[in-house]
Coordinates of C-alpha atoms in Angstrom, one line a residue:
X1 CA -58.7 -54.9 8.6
X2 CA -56.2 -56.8 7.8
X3 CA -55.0 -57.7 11.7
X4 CA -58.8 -57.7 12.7
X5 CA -59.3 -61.1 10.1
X6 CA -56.1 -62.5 11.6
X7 CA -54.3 -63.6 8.2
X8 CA -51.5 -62.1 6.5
X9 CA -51.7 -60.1 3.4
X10 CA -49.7 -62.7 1.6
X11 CA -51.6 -65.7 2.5
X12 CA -54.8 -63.8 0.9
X13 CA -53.7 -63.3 -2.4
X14 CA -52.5 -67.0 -2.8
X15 CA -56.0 -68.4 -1.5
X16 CA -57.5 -65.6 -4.4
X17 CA -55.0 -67.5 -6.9
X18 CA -56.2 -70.8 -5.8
X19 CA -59.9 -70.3 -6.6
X20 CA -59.4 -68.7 -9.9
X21 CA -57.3 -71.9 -10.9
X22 CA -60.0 -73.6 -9.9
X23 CA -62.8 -72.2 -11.4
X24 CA -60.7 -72.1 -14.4
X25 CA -60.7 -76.1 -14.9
X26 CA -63.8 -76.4 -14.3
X27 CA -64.9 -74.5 -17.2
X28 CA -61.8 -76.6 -19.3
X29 CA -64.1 -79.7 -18.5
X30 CA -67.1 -77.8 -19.1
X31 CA -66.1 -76.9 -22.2
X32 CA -64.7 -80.3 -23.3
X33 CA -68.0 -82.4 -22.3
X34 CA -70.1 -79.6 -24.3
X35 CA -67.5 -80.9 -27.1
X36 CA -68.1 -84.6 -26.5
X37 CA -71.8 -84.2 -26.1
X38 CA -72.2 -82.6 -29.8
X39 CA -70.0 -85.0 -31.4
X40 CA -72.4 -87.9 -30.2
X41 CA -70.2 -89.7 -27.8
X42 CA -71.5 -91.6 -24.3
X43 CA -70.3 -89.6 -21.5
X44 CA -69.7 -91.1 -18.8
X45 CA -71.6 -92.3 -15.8
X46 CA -75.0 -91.1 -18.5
X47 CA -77.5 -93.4 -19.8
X48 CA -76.9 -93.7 -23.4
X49 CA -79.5 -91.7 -25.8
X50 CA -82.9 -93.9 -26.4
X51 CA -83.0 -94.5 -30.6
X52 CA -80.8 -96.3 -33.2
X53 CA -77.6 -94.7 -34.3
X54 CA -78.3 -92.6 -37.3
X55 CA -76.6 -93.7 -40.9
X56 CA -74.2 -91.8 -42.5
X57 CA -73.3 -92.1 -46.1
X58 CA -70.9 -89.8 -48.2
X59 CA -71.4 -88.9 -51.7
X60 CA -71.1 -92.5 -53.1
X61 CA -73.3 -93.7 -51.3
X62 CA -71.1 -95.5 -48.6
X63 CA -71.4 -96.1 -44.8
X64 CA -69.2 -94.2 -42.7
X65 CA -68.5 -93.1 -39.0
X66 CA -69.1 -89.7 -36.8
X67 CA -65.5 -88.8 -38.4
X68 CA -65.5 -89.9 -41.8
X69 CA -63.5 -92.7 -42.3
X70 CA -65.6 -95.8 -44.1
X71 CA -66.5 -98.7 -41.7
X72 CA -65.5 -101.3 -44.1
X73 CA -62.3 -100.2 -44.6
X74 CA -61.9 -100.2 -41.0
X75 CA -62.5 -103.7 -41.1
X76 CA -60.3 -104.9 -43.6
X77 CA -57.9 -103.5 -42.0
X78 CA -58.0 -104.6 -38.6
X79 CA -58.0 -108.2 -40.9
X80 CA -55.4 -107.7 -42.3
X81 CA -53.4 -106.5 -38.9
X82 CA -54.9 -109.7 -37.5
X83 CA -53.3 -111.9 -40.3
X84 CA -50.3 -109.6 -40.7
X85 CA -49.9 -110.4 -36.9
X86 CA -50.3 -114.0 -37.0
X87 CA -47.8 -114.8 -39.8
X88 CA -44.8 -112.8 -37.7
X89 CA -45.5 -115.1 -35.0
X90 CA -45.4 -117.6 -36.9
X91 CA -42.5 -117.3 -38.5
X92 CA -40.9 -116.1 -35.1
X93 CA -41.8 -119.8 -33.8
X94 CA -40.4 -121.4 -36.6
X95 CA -37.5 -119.6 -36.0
X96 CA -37.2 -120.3 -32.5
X97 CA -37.9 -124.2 -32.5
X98 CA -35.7 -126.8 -33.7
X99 CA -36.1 -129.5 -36.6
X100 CA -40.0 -130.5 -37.1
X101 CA -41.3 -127.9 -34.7
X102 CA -42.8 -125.7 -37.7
X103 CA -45.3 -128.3 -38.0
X104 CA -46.0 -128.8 -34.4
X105 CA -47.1 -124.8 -35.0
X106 CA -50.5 -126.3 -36.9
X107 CA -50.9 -129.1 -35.0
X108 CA -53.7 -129.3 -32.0
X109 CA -51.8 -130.5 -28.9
X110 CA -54.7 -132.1 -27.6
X111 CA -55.3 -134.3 -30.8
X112 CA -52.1 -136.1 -30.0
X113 CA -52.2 -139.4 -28.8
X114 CA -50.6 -140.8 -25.3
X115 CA -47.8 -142.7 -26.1
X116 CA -49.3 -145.9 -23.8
X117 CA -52.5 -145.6 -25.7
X118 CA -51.1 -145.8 -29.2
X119 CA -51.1 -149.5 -30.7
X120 CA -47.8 -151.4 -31.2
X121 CA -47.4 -153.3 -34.0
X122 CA -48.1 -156.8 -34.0
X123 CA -44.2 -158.8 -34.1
X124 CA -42.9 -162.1 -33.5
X125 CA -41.5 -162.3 -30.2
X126 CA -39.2 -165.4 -29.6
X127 CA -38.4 -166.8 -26.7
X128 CA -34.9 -168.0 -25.6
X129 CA -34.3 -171.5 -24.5
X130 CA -34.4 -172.8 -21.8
X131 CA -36.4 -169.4 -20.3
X132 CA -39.5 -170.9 -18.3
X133 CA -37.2 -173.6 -16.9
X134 CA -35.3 -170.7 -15.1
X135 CA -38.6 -169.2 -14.3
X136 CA -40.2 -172.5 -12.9
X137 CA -36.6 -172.9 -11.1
X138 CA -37.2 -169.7 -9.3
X139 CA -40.6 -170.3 -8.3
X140 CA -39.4 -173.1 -6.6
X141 CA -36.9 -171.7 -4.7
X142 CA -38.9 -168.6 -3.3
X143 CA -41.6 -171.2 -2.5
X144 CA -38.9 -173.0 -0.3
X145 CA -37.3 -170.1 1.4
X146 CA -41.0 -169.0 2.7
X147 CA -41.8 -172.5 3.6
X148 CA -38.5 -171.9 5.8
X149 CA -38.7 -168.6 6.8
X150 CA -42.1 -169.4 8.3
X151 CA -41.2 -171.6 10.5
X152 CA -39.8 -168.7 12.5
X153 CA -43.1 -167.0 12.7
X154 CA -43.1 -164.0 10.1
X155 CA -43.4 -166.2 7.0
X156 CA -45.9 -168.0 8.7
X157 CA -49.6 -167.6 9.0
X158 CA -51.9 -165.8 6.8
X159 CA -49.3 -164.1 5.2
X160 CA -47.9 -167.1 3.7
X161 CA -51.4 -168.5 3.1
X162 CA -52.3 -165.4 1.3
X163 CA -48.9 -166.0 -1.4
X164 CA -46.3 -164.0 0.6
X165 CA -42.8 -164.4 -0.9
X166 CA -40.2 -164.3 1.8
X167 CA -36.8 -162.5 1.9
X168 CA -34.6 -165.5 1.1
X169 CA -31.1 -163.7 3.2
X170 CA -33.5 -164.2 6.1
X171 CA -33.3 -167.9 6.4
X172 CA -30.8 -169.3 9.2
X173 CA -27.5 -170.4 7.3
X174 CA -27.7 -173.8 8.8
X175 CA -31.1 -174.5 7.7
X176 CA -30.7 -173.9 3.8
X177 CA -30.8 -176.9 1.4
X178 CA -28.4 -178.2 -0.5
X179 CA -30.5 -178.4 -3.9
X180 CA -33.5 -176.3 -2.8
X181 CA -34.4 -176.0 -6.0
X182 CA -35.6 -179.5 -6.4
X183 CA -37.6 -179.8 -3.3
X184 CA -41.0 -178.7 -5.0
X185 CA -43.2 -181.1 -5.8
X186 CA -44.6 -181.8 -9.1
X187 CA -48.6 -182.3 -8.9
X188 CA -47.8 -185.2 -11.0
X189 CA -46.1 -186.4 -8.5
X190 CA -48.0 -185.5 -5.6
X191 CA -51.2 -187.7 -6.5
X192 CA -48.8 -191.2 -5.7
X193 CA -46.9 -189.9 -3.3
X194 CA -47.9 -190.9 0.3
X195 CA -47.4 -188.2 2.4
X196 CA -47.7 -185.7 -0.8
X197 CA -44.2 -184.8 -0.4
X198 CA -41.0 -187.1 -1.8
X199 CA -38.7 -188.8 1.0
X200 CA -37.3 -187.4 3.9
X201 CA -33.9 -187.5 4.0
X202 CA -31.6 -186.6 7.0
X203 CA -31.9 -183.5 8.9
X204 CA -35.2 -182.2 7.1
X205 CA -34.1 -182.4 3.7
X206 CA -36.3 -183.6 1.0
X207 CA -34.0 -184.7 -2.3
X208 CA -36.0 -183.8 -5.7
X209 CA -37.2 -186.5 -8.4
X210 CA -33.6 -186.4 -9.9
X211 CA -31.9 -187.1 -6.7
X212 CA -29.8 -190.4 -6.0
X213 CA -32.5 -191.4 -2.8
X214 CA -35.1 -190.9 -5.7
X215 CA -35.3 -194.5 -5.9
X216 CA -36.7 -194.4 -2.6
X217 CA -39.5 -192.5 -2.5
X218 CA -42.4 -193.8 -1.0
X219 CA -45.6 -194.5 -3.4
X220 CA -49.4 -195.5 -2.8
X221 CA -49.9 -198.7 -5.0
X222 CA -53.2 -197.8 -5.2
X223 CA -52.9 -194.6 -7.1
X224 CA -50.9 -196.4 -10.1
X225 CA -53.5 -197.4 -12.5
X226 CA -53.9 -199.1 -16.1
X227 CA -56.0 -196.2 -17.1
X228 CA -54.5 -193.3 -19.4
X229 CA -55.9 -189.7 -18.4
X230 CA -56.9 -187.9 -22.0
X231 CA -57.4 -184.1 -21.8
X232 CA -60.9 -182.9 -22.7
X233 CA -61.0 -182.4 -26.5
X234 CA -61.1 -178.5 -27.3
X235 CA -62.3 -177.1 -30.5
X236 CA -59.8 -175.0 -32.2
X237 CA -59.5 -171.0 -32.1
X238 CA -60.4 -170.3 -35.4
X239 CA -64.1 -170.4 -36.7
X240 CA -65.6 -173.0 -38.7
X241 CA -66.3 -172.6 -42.0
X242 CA -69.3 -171.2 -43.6
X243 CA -71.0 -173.9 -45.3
X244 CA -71.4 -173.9 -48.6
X245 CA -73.8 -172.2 -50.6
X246 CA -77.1 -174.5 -51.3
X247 CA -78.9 -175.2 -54.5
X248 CA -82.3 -173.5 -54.9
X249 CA -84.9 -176.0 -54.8
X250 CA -87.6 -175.0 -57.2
X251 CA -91.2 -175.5 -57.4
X252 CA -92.5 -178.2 -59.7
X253 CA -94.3 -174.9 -61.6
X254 CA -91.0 -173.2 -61.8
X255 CA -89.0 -175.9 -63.1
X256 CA -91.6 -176.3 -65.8
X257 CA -91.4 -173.0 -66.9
X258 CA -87.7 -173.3 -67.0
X259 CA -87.4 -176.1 -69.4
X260 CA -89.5 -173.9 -71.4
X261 CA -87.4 -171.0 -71.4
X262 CA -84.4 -173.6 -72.2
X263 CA -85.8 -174.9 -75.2
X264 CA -87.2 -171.5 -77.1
X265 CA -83.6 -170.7 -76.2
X266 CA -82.2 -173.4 -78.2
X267 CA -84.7 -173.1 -81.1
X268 CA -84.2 -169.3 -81.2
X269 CA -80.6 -170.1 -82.0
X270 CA -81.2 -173.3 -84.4
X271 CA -83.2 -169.9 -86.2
X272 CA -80.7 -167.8 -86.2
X273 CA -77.7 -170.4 -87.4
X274 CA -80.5 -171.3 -90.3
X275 CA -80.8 -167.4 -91.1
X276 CA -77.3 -167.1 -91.4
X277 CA -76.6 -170.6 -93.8
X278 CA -74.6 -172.0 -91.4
X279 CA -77.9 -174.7 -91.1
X280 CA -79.7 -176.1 -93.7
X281 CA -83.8 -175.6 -92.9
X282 CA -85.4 -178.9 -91.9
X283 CA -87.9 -180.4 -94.6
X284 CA -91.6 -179.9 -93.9
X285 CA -92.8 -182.1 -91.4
X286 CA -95.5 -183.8 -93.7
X287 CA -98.2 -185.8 -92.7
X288 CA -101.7 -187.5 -94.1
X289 CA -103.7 -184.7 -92.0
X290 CA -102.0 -181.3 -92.9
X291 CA -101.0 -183.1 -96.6
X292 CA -103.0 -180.6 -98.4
X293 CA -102.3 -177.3 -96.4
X294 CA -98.3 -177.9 -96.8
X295 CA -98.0 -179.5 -100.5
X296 CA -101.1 -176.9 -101.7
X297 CA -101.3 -177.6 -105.4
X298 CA -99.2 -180.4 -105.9
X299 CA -101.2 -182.8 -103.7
X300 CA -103.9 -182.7 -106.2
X301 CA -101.6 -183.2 -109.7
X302 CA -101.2 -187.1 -108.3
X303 CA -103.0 -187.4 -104.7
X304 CA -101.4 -191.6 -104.6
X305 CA -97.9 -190.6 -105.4
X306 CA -97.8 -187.6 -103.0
X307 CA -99.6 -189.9 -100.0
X308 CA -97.0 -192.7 -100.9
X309 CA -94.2 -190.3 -100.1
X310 CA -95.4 -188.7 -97.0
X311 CA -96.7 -192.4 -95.6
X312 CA -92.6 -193.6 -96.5
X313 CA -91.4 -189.6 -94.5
X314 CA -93.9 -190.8 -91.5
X315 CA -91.9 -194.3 -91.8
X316 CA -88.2 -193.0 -91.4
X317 CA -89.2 -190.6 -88.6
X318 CA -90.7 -193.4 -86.3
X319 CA -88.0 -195.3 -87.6
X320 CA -85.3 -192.6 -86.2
X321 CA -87.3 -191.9 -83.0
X322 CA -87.5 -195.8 -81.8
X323 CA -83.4 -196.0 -82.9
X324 CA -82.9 -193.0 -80.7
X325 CA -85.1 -194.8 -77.7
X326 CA -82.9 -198.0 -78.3
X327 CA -79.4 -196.2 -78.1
X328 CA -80.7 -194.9 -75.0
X329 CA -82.4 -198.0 -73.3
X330 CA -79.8 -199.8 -70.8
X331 CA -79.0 -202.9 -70.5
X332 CA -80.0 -205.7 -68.0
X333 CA -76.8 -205.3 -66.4
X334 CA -76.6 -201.6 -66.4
X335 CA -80.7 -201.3 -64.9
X336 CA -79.5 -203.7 -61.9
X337 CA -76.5 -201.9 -61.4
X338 CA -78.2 -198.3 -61.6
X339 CA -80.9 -199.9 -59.2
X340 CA -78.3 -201.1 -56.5
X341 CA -76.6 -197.3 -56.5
X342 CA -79.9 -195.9 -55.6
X343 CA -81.0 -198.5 -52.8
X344 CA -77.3 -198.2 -51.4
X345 CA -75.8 -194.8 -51.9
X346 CA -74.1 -193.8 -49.1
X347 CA -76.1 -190.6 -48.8
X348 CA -79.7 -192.1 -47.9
X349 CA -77.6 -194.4 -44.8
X350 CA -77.4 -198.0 -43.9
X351 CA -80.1 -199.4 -41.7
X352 CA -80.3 -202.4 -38.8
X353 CA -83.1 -204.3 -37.7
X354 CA -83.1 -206.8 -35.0
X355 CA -86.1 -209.2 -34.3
X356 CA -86.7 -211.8 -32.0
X357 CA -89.1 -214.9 -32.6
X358 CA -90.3 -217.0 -29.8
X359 CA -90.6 -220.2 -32.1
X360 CA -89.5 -221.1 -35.7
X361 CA -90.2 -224.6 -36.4
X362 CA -92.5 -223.9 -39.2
X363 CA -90.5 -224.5 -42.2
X364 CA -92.8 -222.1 -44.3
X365 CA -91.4 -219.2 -42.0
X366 CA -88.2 -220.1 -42.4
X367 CA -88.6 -220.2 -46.3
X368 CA -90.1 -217.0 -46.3
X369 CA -87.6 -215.3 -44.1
X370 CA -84.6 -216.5 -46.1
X371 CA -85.9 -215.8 -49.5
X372 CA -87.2 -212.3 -48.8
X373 CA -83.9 -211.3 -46.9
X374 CA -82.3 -212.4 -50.7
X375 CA -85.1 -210.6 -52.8
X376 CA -84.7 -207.5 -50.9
X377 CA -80.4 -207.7 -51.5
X378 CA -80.4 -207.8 -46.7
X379 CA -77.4 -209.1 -45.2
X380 CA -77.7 -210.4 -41.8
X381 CA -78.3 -214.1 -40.0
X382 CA -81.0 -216.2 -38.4
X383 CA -79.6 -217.7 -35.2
X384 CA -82.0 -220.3 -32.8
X385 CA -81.2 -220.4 -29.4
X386 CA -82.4 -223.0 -26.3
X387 CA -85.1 -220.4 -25.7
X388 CA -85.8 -218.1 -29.1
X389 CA -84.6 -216.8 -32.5
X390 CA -83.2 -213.7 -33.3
X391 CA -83.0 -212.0 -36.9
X392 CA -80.6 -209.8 -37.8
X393 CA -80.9 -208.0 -41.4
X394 CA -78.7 -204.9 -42.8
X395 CA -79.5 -203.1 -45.5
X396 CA -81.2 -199.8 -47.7
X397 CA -84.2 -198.1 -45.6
X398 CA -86.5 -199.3 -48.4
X399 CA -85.8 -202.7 -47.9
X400 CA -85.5 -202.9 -44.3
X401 CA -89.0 -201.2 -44.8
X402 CA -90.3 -204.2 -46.7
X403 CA -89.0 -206.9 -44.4
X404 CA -90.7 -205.1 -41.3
X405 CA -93.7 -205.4 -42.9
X406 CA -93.5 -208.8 -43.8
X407 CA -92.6 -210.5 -40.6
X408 CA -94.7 -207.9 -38.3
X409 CA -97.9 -207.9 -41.1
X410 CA -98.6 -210.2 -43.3
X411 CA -96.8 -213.2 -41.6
X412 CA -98.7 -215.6 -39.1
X413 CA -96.5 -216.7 -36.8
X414 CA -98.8 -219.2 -34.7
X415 CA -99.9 -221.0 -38.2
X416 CA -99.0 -224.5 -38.7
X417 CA -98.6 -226.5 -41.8
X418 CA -102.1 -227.8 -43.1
X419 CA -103.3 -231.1 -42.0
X420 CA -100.5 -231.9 -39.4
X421 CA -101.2 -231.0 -35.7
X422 CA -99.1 -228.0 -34.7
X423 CA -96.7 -228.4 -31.8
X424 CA -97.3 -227.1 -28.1
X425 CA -94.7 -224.1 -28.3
X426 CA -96.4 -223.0 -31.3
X427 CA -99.4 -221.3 -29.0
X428 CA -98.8 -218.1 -28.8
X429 CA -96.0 -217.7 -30.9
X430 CA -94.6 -213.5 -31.4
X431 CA -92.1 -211.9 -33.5
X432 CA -91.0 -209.1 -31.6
X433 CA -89.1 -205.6 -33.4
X434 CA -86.1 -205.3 -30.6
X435 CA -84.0 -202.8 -32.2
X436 CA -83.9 -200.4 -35.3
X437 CA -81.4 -197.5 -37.1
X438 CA -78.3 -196.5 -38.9
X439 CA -75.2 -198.2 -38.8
X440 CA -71.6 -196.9 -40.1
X441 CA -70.9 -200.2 -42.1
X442 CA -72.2 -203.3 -42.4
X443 CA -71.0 -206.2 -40.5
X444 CA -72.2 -208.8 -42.4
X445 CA -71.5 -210.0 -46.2
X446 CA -74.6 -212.1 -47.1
X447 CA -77.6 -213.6 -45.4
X448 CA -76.7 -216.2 -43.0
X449 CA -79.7 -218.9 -42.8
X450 CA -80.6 -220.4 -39.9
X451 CA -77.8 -221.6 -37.3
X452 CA -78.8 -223.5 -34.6
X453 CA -76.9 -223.5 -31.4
X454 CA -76.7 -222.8 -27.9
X455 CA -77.5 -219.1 -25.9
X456 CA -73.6 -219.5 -25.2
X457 CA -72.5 -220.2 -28.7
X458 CA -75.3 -218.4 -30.0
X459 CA -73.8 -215.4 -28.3
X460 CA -70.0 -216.1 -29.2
X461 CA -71.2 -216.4 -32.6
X462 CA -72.8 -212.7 -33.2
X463 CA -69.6 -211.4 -30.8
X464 CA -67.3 -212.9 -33.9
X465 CA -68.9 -210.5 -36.1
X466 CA -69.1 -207.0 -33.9
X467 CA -72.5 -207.6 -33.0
X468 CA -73.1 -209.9 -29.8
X469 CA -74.8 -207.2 -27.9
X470 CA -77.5 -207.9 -29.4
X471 CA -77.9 -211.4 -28.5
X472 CA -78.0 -209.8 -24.5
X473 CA -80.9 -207.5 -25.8
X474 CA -82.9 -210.7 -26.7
X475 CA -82.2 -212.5 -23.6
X476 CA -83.0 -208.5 -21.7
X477 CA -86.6 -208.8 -23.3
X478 CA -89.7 -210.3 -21.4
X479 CA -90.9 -213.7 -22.7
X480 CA -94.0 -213.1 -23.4
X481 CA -96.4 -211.8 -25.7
X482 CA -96.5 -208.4 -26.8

C-alpha cells in the first residue's frame, strides 16, 4: 500500500508525530485560557466583561485583590519604592558632581536667570583723563582719512554721505597730512570762518586752530558780534518738592464751636486743680439780682450791710476788668505801626497806578491830589509837561483803591474856581487811568508834588528813577476825551 501512496514508511510515522505534538499544544493553551478565564483576567483580543469589579474583603473587613494580597499595602509600597528610589539617585548625583552641585539637584533649571538679564549693581565708574580728548582725536582722523580716500572714488559718494569710515592704509602716502588730526573743524569755528574751513596752506593742507598760519585764517567780520549766546535754561533732573501741607480753613460755625470746646477744656481742668487743693475755689460771684439766692439767710440778718459789700465786690471786678482792657490797649505809636504792617505786608503786594490829566491849573486839584497821595501813605510824583500831566502813585492795594476813586469819581476835572472865568484849555478837561498792577519794589520814597518841565526833561526825569517808560505811554495815548 505502502508503494501505491508513494511515501516511505518512515516519513509516515514522523508526519503521525507531528500532529500529535500539535494537537497536544493546543489543548496546553486550551487548558491555560480555561485557567485565566476563571481567575477573572481579560484575555486577550476579548471585550472585557460588562459590570463593576466585585469587592473582596477578608475577615477584617479589608479590601483585597483576586490573590489576596491587601491593595493598600500594595500602595505603600510602591511609595515607598518610589521614594526609596529617588533618594539613591540622589545621593548618586551628589556623589558624582563637584562642590555646590547637591543644591543644583533641587533647583529648577529653568527658574535660573540669563546672566545678561540679571541687574548689575549700580557703581561709580571713573573716567581717566584725558579719555574723550583721545576719542574726539580719533574721530577726527577717520573723518580725514575718508574725506581723502574719497577722492579716489570708493570713499566717495553715498557711502561717505551715509557715515562710512574709510580704511585709513588705503590713502596714497604722498597725500597724508602732517597733523591730520587738527584739520577738523570746530562748529565754533565754522560759523566765522569764510569758506567754513580754516586756511589753506600749500599743497592742500589745512593747519588746525593751534597751528603757526593760525594767525591767518580768514574770518567774516560780520559774524563777530557784541551779543553773548546763553543756553536755554533747563530745569533740573530731580522733582520739585511737594508743597507744604496747608492749614484747614474752617467755617465760621466750626471755629465757633471750637472755641467752645477750648474753653470747657480749660475750665474742666481749673475743676479738677480746685478738687485736688492745688486751687483755691473762686468767691461767689455776688450781685444785687441773685443777692438773696447765694447769701440765703444772711441777706436778711442786715439787708444794708450785705448790699454795701456786694455793691464794693461789683466795684473791684469792673475795676479789674477795665485794668485788664488798659494793659492791653496800644499805644498811639504801636496802632500806627500795626496799621502800616497790614496796608504794607509784603504778602498782599505793592501796587502802581499811572494817570494822565489833560490840564491841571486848578489849584484845588492840585491840593487835593497832593494831600490825598499823603493821607493814604502813596509814594509817587506829579510831573506837567508842554502837552499834559502824568501821576504816578505806589502803594497798598487799599490805597491805590482809594486814590482811583478820587481822581476818576468824585473829582471834577473841568471845574473852575468860583467867581473867576475858567481858562480855554479847561473845556473838556479828562483824567485818564493809563496803567495799573504789581510792582517788585517801589521806586519812589515819598510823594513828589508837582514838577513842571519839558516832554524832554519830563521824560529824563521819570528815566532817573527806573520809570521813564511811562512818560512814552502818555505821549502813546490819544488826546482826547475818553
Amino acid at each position: 500500500m505502502a508503494s501505491k501512496i508513494g511515501l516511505p514508511i518512515g516519513g509516515l510515522a514522523a508526519s503521525l508525530q507531528k500532529a500529535k505534538d500539535a494537537l497536544k499544544i493546543q489543548k496546553q493553551i486550551a487548558d491555560k485560557l480555561k485557567g485565566l478565564k476563571e481567575k477573572g483576567m481579560k484575555l486577550p483580543g476579548r471585550a472585557a466583561e460588562s459590570g463593576p469589579k466585585p469587592l473582596r474583603l477578608d475577615d477584617k473587613g479589608r479590601e483585597i485583590d483576586d490573590n489576596g494580597n491587601l491593595i493598600g499595602q500594595e500602595e505603600s509600597k510602591t511609595a515607598a519604592d518610589s521614594a526609596r528610589k529617588a533618594s539613591i539617585g540622589a545621593k548618586k548625583h551628589q556623589e558624582e558632581g563637584e562642590g555646590g552641585a547637591a543644591e543644583e539637584a533641587f533647583l529648577d533649571p529653568r527658574m535660573r536667570a540669563a546672566p545678561e538679564a540679571r541687574r548689575k549693581r549700580a557703581t561709580l565708574e571713573f573716567v581717566q583723563e584725558g579719555r574723550f580728548q583721545k576719542l574726539a582725536q580719533r574721530e577726527r582722523m577717520q573723518f580725514t582719512f575718508t574725506e581723502m580716500g574719497g577722492k579716489g572714488g570708493k570713499g566717495s559718494g553715498t557711502r561717505r554721505d551715509r557715515g562710512f569710515v574709510g580704511n585709513a592704509n588705503a590713502v596714497p602716502l604722498g597725500s597724508r597730512p602732517a597733523e591730520p588730526q587738527q584739520v577738523a573743524v570746530e562748529w565754533w569755528d565754522a560759523i566765522i570762518l569764510r569758506d567754513g574751513k580754516y586756511f589753506s596752506g600749500p599743497g592742500g593742507e589745512s593747519p588746525g586752530p593751534s597751528s603757526a598760519e593760525a594767525r591767518e585764517i580768514e574770518v567774516i567780520p560780520s559774524k563777530i558780534t557784541s551779543y553773548v549766546e546763553h543756553p536755554v535754561p533747563i530745569d533740573p533732573p530731580n522733582e520739585k518738592p511737594e508743597p507744604p501741607p496747608q492749614p484747614l480753613k474752617l467755617t465760621k460755625v466750626e471755629r465757633k464751636k471750637l472755641r467752645t470746646q477750648r474753653r470747657q477744656a480749660r475750665e474742666k481742668e481749673k475743676q479738677e486743680m480746685i478738687m485736688q487743693g492745688l486751687l483755691e475755689p473762686p468767691k461767689p460771684k455776688v450781685k444785687i439780682s441773685n443777692l438773696v439766692r447765694v447769701l440765703g439767710e444772711d441777706a436778711t440778718q442786715d439787708p444794708t450791710k450785705i448790699e454795701k459789700e456786694v455793691r464794693r465786690q461789683m466795684q473791684e471786678r469792673q475795676q479789674a476788668h477795665d485794668d485788664r482792657n488798659l494793659a492791653r490797649k496800644l499805644t498811639p505809636a504801636e496802632r500806627r505801626d500795626k496799621k502800616m504792617r497790614k496796608m504794607f505786608d509784603p504778602e498782599n503786594g505793592l501796587f502802581m497806578a499811572v494817570f494822565k490829566i489833560k490840564s491841571l491849573k486848578n489849584p484845588q486839584h492840585k491840593y487835593k491830589i497832593n494831600v490825598n497821595a499823603d493821607q493814604n501813605m502813596l509814594t509817587g510824583c506829579v510831573l506837567t509837561g508842554d502837552t499834559f500831566s502824568l501821576v504816578v502813585i505806589e502803594g497798598c492795594a487799599k490805597s491805590v483803591v482809594r486814590y482811583k476813586k478820587l481822581v476818576l469819581k468824585r473829582m471834577q476835572w473841568d471845574a473852575w474856581i468860583a467867581g473867576e472865568e475858567a481858562p480855554e484849555d479847561m473845556e473838556g478837561n479828562y483824567c485818564k487811568l493809563l496803567w495799573e498792577g504789581t510792582i517788585q519794589s517801589a521806586h519812589f520814597k515819598k510823594f513828589r508834588r508837582e514838577v513842571e518841565k519839558s516832554d524832554a526833561s519830563a521824560r529824563k526825569y521819570l528815566d532817573d528813577f527806573g520809570v521813564g517808560h511811562l512818560w512814552d505811554l502818555g505821549v502813546g495815548e490819544p488826546q482826547n476825551d475818553p
